[in-house]
Short mmCIF file of C-alpha atoms in Angstrom, two decimals:
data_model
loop_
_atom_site.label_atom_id
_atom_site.label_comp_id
_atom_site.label_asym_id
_atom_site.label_seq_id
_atom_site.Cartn_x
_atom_site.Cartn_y
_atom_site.Cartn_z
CA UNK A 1 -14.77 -58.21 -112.03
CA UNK A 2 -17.15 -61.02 -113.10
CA UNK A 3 -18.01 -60.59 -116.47
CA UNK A 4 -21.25 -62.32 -117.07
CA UNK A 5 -24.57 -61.55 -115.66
CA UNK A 6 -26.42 -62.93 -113.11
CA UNK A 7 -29.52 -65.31 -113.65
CA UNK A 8 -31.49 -62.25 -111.99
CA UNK A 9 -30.17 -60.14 -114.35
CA UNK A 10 -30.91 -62.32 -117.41
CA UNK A 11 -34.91 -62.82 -116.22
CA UNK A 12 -34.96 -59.11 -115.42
CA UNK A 13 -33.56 -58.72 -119.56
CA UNK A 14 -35.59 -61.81 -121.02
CA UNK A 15 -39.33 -60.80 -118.83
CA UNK A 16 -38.56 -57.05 -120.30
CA UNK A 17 -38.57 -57.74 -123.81
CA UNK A 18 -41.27 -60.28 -123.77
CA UNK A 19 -42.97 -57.67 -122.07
CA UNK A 20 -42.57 -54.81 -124.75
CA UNK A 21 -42.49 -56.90 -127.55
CA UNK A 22 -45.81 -57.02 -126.68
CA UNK A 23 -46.83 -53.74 -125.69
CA UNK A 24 -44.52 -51.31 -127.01
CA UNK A 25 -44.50 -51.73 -131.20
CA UNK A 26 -44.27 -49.32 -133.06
CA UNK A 27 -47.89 -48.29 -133.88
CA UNK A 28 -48.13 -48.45 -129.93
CA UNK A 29 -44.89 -45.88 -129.87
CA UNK A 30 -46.62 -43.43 -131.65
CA UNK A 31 -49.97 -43.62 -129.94
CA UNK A 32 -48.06 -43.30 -126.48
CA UNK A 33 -46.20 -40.16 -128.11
CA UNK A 34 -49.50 -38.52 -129.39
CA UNK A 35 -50.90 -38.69 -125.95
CA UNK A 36 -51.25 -36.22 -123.53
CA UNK A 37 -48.98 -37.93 -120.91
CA UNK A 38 -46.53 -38.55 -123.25
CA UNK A 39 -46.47 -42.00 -122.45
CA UNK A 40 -48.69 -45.09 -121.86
CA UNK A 41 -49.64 -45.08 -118.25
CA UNK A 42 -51.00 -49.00 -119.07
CA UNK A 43 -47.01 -49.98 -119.90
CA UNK A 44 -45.86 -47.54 -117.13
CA UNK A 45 -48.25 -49.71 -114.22
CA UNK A 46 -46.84 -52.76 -115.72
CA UNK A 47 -43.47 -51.89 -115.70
CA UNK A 48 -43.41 -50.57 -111.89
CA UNK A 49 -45.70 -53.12 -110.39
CA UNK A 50 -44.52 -56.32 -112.49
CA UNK A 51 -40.81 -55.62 -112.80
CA UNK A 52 -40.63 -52.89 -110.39
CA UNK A 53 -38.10 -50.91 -112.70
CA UNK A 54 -38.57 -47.57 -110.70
CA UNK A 55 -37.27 -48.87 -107.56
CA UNK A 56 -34.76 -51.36 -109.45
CA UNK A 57 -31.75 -49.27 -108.18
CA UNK A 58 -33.74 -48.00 -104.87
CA UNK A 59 -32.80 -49.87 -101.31
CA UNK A 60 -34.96 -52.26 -99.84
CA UNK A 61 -35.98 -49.96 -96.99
CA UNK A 62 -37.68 -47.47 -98.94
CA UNK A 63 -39.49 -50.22 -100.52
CA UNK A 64 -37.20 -50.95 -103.94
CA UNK A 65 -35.28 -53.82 -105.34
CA UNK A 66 -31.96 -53.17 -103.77
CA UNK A 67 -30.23 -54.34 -107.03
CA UNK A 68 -27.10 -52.23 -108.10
CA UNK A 69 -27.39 -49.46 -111.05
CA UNK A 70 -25.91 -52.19 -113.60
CA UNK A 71 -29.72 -53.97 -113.28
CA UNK A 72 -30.99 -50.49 -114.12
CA UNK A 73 -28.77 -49.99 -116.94
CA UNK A 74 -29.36 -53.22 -118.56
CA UNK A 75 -32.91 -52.85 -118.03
CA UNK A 76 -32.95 -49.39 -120.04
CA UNK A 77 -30.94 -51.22 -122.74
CA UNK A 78 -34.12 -53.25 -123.41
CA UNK A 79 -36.01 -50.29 -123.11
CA UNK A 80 -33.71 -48.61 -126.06
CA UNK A 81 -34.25 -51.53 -127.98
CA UNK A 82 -38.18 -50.76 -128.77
CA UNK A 83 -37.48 -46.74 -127.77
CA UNK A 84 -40.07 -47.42 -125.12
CA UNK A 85 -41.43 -43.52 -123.65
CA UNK A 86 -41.44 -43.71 -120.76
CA UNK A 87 -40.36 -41.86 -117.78
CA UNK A 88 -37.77 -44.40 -116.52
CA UNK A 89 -35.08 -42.31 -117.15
CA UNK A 90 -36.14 -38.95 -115.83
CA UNK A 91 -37.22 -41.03 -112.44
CA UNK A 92 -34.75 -43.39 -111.79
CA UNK A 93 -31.77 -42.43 -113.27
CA UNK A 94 -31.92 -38.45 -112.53
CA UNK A 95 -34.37 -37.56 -109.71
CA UNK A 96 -34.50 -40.10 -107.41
CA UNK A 97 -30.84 -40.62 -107.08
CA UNK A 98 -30.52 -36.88 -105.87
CA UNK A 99 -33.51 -37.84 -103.78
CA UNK A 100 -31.66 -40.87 -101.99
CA UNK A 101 -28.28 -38.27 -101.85
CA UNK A 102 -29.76 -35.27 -100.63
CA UNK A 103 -33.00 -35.96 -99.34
CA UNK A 104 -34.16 -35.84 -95.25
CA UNK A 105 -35.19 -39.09 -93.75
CA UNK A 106 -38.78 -37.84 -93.78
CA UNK A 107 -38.44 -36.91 -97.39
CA UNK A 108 -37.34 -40.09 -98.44
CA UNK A 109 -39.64 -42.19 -96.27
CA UNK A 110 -42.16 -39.95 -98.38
CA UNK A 111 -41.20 -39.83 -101.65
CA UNK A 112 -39.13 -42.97 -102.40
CA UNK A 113 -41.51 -45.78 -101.77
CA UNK A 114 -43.74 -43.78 -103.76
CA UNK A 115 -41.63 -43.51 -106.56
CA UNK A 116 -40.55 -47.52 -105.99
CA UNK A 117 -44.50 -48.24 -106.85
CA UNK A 118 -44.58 -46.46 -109.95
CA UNK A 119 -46.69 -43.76 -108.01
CA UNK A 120 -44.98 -40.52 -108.17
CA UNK A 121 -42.94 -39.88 -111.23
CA UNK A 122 -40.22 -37.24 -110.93
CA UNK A 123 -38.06 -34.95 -113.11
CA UNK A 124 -35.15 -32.90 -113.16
CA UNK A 125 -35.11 -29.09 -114.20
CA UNK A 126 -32.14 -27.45 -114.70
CA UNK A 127 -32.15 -24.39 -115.89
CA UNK A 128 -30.69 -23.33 -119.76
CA UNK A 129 -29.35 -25.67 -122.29
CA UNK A 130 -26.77 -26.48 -118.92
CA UNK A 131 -28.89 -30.33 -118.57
CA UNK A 132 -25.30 -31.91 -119.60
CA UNK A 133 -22.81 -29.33 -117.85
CA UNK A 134 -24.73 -29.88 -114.68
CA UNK A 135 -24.31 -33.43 -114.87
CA UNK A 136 -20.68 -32.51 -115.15
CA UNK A 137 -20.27 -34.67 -118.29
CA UNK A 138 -19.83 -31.89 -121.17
CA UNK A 139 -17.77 -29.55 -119.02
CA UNK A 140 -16.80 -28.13 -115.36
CA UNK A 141 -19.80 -28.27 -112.99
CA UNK A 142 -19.28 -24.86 -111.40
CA UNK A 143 -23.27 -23.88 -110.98
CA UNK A 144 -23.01 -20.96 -114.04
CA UNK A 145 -25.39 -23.14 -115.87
CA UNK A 146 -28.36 -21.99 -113.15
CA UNK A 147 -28.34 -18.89 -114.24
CA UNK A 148 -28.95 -15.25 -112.25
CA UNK A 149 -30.80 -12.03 -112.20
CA UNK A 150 -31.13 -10.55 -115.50
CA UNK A 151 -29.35 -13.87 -117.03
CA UNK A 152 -32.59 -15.74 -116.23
CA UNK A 153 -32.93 -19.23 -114.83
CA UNK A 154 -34.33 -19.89 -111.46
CA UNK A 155 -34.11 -17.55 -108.34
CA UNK A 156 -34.93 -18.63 -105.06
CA UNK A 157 -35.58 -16.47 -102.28
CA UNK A 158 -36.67 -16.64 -98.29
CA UNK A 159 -39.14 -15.28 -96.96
CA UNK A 160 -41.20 -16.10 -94.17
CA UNK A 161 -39.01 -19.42 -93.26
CA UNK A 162 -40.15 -20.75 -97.04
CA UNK A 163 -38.35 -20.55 -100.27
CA UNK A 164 -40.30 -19.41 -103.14
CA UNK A 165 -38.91 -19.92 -106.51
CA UNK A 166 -39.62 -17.66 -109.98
CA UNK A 167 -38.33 -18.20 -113.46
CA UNK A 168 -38.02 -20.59 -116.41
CA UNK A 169 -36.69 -23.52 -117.53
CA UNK A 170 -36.80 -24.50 -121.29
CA UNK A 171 -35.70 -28.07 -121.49
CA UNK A 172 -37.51 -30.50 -118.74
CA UNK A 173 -37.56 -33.86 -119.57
CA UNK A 174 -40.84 -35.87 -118.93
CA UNK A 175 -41.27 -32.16 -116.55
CA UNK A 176 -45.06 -32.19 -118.44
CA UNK A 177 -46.51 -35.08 -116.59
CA UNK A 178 -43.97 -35.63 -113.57
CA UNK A 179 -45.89 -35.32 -110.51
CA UNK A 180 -42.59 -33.81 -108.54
CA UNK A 181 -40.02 -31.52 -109.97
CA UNK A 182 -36.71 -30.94 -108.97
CA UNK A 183 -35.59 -27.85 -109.61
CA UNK A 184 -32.08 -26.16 -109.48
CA UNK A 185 -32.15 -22.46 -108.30
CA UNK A 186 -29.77 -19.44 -107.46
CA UNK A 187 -30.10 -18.44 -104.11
CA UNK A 188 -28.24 -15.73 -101.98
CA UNK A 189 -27.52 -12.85 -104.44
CA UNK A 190 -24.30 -12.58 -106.55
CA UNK A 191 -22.27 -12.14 -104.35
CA UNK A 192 -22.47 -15.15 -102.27
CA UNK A 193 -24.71 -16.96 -105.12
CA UNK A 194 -24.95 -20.39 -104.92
CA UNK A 195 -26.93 -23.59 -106.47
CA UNK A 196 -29.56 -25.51 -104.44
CA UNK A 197 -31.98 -27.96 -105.32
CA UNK A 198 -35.65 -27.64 -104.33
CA UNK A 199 -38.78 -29.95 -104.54
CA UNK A 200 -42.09 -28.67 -106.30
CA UNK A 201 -45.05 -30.92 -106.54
CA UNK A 202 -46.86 -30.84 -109.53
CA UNK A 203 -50.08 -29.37 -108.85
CA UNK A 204 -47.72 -26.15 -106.98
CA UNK A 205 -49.54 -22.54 -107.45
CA UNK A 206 -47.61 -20.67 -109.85
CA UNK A 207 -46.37 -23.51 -111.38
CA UNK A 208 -47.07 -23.69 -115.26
CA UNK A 209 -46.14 -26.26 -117.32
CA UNK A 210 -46.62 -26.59 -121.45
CA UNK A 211 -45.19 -29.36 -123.68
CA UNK A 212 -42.56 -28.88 -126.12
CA UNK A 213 -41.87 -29.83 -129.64
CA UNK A 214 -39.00 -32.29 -129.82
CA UNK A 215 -36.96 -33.48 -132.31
CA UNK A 216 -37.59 -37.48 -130.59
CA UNK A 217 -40.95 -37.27 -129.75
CA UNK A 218 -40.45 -40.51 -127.96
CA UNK A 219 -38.54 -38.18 -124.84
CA UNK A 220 -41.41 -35.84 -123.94
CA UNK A 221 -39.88 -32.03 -122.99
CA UNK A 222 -41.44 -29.32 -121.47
CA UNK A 223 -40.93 -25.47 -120.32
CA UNK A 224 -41.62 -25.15 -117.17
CA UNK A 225 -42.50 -21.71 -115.46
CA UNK A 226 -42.29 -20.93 -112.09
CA UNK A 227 -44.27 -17.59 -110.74
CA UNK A 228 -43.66 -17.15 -107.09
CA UNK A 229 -43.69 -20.76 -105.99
CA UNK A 230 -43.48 -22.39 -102.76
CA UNK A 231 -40.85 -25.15 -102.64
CA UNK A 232 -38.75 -27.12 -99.80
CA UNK A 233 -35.26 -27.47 -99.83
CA UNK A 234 -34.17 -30.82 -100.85
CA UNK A 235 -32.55 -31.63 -97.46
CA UNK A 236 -32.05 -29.96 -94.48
CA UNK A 237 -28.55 -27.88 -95.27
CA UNK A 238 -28.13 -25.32 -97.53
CA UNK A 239 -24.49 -25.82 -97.17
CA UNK A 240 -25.05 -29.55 -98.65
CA UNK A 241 -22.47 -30.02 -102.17
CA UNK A 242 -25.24 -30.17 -104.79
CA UNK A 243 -22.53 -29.79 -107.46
CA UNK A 244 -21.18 -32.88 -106.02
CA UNK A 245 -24.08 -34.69 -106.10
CA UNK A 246 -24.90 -33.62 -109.71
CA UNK A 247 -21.67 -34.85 -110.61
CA UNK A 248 -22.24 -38.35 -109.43
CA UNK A 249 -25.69 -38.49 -110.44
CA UNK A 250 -24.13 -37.54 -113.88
CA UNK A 251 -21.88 -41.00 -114.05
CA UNK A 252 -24.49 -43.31 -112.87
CA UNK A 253 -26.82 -41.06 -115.87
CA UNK A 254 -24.11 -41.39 -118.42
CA UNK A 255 -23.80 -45.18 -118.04
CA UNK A 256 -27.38 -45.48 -118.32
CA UNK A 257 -28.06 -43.65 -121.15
CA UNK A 258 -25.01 -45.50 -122.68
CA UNK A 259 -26.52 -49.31 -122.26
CA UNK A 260 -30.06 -47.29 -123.96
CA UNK A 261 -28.24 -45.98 -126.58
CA UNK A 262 -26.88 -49.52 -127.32
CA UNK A 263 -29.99 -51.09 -127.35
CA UNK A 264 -31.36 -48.83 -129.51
CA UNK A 265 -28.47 -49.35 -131.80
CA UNK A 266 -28.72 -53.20 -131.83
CA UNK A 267 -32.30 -53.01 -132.34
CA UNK A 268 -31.85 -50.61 -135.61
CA UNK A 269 -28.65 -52.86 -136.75
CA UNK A 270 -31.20 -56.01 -136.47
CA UNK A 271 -33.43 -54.57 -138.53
CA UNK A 272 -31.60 -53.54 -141.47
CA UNK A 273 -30.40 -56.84 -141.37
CA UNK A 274 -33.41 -58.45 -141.69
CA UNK A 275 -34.27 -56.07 -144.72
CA UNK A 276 -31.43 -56.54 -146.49
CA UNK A 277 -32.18 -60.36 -146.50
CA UNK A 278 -35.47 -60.26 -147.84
CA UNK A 279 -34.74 -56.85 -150.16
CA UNK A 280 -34.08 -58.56 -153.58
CA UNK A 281 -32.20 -56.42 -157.07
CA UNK A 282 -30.98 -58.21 -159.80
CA UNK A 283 -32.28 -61.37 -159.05
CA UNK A 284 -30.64 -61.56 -155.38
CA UNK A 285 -30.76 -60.07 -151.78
CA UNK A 286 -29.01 -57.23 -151.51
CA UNK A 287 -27.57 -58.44 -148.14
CA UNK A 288 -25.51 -60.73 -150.58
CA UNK A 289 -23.44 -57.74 -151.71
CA UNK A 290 -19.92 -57.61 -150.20
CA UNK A 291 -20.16 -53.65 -150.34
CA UNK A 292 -23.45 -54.23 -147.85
CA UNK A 293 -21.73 -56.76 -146.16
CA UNK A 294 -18.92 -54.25 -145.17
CA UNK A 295 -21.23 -50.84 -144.29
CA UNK A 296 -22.82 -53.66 -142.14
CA UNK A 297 -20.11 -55.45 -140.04
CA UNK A 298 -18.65 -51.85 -139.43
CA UNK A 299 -21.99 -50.77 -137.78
CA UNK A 300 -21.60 -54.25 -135.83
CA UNK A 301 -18.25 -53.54 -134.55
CA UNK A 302 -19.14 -49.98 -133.61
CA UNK A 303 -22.01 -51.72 -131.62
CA UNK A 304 -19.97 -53.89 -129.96
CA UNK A 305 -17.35 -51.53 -128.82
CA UNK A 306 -20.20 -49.54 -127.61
CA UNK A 307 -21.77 -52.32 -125.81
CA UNK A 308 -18.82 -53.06 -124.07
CA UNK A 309 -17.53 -49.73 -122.95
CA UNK A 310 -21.60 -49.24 -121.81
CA UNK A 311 -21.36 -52.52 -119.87
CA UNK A 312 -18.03 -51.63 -118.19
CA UNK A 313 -19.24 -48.25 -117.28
CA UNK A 314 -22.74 -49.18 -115.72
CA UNK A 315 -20.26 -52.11 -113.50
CA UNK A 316 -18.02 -49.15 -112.19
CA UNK A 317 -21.17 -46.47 -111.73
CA UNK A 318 -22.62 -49.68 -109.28
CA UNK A 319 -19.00 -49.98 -107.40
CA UNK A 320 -18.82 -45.60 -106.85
CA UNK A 321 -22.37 -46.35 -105.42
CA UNK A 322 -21.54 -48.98 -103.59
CA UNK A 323 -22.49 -51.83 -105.54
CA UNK A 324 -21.38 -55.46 -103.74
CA UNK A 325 -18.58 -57.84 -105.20
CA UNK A 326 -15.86 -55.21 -105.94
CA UNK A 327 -12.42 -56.23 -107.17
CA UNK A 328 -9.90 -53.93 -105.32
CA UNK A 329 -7.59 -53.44 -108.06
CA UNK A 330 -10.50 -52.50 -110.96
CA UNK A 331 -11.80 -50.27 -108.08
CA UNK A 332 -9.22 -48.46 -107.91
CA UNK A 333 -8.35 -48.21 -111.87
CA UNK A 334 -12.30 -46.59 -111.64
CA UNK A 335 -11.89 -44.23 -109.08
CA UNK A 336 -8.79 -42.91 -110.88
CA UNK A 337 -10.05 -42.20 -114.16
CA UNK A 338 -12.79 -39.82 -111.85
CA UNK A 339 -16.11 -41.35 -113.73
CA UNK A 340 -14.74 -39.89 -117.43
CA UNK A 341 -15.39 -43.48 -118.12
CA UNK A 342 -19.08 -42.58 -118.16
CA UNK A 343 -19.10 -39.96 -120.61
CA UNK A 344 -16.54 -41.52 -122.65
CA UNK A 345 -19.18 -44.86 -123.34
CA UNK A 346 -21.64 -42.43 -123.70
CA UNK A 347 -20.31 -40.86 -126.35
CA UNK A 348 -19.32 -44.32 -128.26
CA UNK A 349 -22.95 -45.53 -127.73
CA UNK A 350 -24.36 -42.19 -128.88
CA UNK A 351 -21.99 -42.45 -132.33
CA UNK A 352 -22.94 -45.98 -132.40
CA UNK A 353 -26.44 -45.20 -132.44
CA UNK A 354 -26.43 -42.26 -134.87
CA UNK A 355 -24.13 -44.59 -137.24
CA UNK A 356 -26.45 -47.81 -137.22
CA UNK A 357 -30.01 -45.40 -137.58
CA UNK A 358 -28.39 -43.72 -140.35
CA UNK A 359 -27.08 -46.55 -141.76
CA UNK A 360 -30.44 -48.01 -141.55
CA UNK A 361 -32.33 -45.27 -143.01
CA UNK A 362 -29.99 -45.75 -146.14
CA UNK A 363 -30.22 -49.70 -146.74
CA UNK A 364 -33.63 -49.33 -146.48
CA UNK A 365 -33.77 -47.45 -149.21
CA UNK A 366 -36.91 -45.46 -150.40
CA UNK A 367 -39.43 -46.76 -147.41
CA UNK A 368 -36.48 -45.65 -145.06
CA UNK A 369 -37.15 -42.40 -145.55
CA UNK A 370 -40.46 -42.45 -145.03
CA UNK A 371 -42.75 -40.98 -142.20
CA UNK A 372 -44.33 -44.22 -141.39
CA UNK A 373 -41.19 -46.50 -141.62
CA UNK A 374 -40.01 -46.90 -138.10
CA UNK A 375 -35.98 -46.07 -139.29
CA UNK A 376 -36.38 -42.14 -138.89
CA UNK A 377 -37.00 -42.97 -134.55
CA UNK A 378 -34.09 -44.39 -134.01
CA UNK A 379 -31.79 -41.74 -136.07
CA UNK A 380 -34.57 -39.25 -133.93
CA UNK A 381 -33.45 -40.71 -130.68
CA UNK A 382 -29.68 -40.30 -131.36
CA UNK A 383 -30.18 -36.65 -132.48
CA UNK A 384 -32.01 -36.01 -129.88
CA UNK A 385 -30.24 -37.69 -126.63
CA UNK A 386 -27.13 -35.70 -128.57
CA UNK A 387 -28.55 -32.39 -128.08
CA UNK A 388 -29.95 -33.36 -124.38
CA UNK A 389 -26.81 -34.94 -123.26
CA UNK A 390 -23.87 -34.07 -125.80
CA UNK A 391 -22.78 -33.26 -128.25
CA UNK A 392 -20.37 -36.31 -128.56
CA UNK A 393 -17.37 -34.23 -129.45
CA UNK A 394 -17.81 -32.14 -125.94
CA UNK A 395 -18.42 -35.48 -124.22
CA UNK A 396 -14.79 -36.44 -125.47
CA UNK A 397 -13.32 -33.16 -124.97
CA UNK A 398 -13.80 -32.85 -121.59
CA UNK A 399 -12.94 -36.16 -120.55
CA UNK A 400 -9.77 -35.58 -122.06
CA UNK A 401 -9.72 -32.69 -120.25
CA UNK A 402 -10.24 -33.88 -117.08
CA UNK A 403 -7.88 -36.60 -117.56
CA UNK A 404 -5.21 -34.15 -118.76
CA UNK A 405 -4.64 -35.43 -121.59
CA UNK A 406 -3.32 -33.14 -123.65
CA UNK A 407 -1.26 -31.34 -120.91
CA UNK A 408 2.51 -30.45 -121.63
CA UNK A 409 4.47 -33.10 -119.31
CA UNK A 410 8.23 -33.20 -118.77
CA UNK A 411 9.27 -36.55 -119.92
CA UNK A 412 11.99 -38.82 -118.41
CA UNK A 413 15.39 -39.16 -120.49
#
C-alpha cells in the first residue's frame, strides 16, 4: 500500500479548492440552499465539465475518468471543506454505482455518459428511515427496510410486461431536482416478497415530488410520491442480488462520506483557530490560553485519527472495486474485516466532525451562536449526515457485530 498520493490526485485536490474558494463561500452556500434546485447549477457545470467529478469514479468507456473511488473520496473531502451542495454525493457515490452494478449494457450506454457530463443527476430512494440499513452499514441488509402492504413503502407490480410502482418515500436525498430516481420496491407479494430496484425519470406521470425541511439545509431532501408509475427494472433479472449490491455500494458510500466528513472537520478546526488568534481578553489572544490550547489539540487529534481511518478506508473501497496497485497481503486483511472498515471511519469522521463544529461554536463565543456566523453549518452537517447515515453508536455496533466481537469464544489453555 503506497501511502502518498499521486500528482493526479494532488491537482485533482489543489484545482478543487481553488475552485470553491472561489465559488462556494459562505454567502454563496446559502444562496445555493435558498434556491429552488437546491444547489448552484453554475458550480455544478463547472464541476462536471472542468474536473469532471461525476464521472471521476466512472470507466473510460462510458465516457468517465477511470480513476479509482479514492480520487472520488478525496475529491468530496474538499467538497466537505466549504460544505459545497451539491449533488455529488447522491450521483456518484449512490446511484451510479448501482447503475454500473446492475444496469443493462443499453442502460448504461444511456445513462452513464450522461451522468459523466454532469447531464443527468441521479438519486437514491429507499423507502423509510432504512437509507443506512440498506446500505448495510447500521444493521443486517435483509430488504425489511422496503417496506409492504399496509406497512407502506414502495410496491411494484406487473402488468402488461411493465412494472408500475405506488407509494412513498420520506427521505430522498437531492430526489427534488434529480432528473432519474432509483427507487427500491417490494415486488411479488409476501409470500415470495422480494427487493428490486427500478429506474423513474423525473418528469414520470404519477410521480410527485416536494422538498423537505432539513436540519442541513446544505443536503437538499425530498418526499417523493409515486401514484401508479411506470418504471424499468434496473437490469434485465429479477433474480439479480440487489441486497448485495446495496451492500457494496454502502462501503464505497461510507468511505466517502468519511473523507467529507473530515474535510468538513478540518475546515471548522481551521477556523476556530484562526479566531482564537485574533480573539483578544485581558490584554491577550485567547488562543494563548493552555486550557484553549488543550480543547484544541484534542479536536486535532480526533481529526487526524479520522483522516486516517477515512484515507485507509476509501484505499480498500478502490481495491473491493477493483482499484489497480493492490498489495496482496493488505488485500486480504480488507476482505476479511468484510468492509466494517467503512462504517467504522465513518463513524470516527462523523464524531470528529460533530466534536470540532461544536467545539467551534463554543470558542467562538457569542457570534458562534449566531444565525449568520457560518459555525452552526458545520455542527448542521454532522447532525444531519448522523441522522441520514448513523447514528454513530449503531455504526459501531454493528460492525462489532459483524465482526463478532463480542461473541463467547472458547479460549486455548
Amino acid at each position: 500500500m503506497d501511502a502518498g498520493f499521486t500528482a493526479e490526485q494532488d491537482d485533482i485536490r489543489r484545482t478543487l479548492r481553488e475552485l470553491l474558494r472561489k465559488r462556494c463561500g459562505p454567502e454563496e452556500v446559502r444562496a445555493a440552499v435558498d434556491s429552488p434546485a437546491g444547489h448552484d447549477p453554475g458550480l455544478w457545470t463547472a464541476l462536471a465539465a472542468r474536473l469532471g467529478l461525476p464521472g471521476l469514479a466512472l470507466p473510460e468507456r462510458y465516457g468517465g475518468v477511470g480513476c479509482p473511488v479514492t480520487d472520488l473520496a478525496l475529491a468530496c473531502e474538499e467538497a466537505g471543506r466549504f460544505l459545497a451542495p451539491s449533488p455529488l454525493l447522491a450521483t456518484a457515490a449512490l446511484a451510479a454505482p448501482l447503475l454500473l452494478a446492475l444496469g443493462t449494457d443499453a442502460q448504461r450506454a444511456e445513462l452513464l455518459p450522461r451522468i459523466a457530463a454532469g447531464t443527468l443527476t441521479a438519486a437514491l430512494a429507499v423507502p423509510g428511515a432504512g437509507l443506512a440499513t440498506a446500505l448495510a452499514l447500521t444493521g443486517t441488509n435483509g430488504g425489511d427496510w422496503a417496506g409492504g402492504g399496509r406497512a407502506g413503502g414502495v410496491q411494484a407490480r406487473r402488468a402488461d410486461g411493465r412494472w408500475r410502482l405506488y407509494g412513498q418515500v420520506d427521505q430522498v436525498l437531492d430526489g427534488h431536482s434529480a432528473g432519474l430516481l432509483v427507487v427500491a420496491a417490494h415486488t411479488g407479494g409476501f409470500a415470495r416478497s422480494r427487493t428490486l430496484l427500478f429506474l423513474v425519470p423525473g418528469d414520470a406521470s404519477g410521480l410527485v415530488r416536494v422538498r423537505q425541511t432539513a436540519v442541513d439545509a446544505t443536503r437538499p431532501r425530498a418526499r417523493v410520491q409515486l401514484r401508479d408509475t411506470e418504471a424499468t427494472l434496473l437490469g434485465d433479472d429479477d433474480r439479480a442480488d440487489v441486497l448485495a449490491a446495496l451492500a457494496a455500494v454502502g462501503d464505497t458510500a461510507a468511505a466517502v462520506l468519511a473523507c467529507e466528513a473530515v474535510g468538513a472537520a478540518d475546515r471548522a478546526l481551521e477556523r476556530t483557530v484562526e479566531y482564537v488568534g485574533r480573539r483578544e481578553q485581558f490584554g491577550r489572544a485567547i488562543g494563548s490560553f493552555q486550557a484553549v490550547k488543550h480543547r484544541l489539540a484534542d479536536v486535532y487529534v480526533q481529526v487526524q485519527a479520522a483522516r486516517s481511518a477515512a484515507y485507509y478506508a476509501a484505499w480498500g473501497a478502490a481495491q473491493g472495486s477493483g482499484g489497480a496497485a493492490r498489495s496482496a497481503s493488505l488485500e486480504g486483511r480488507w476482505r476479511e474485516t468484510g468492509g466494517r472498515v467503512g462504517g467504522l471511519a465513518l463513524a470516527q469522521a462523523l464524531q470528529a466532525l460533530r466534536t470540532a463544529a461544536a467545539e467551534g461554536i463554543q470558542l467562538h463565543g457569542g457570534i458562534g451562536f449566531t444565525w449568520e456566523h457560518e459555525a452552526h453549518l458545520y455542527f448542521k452537517r454532522a447532525a444531519g449526515d448522523e441522522l441520514l447515515f448513523g447514528p454513530v453508536h449503531r455504526l459501531r455496533a454493528h460492525a462489532a457485530e459483524t465482526a463478532r466481537l463480542f461473541e463467547e469464544r472458547e479460549v486455548a489453555v
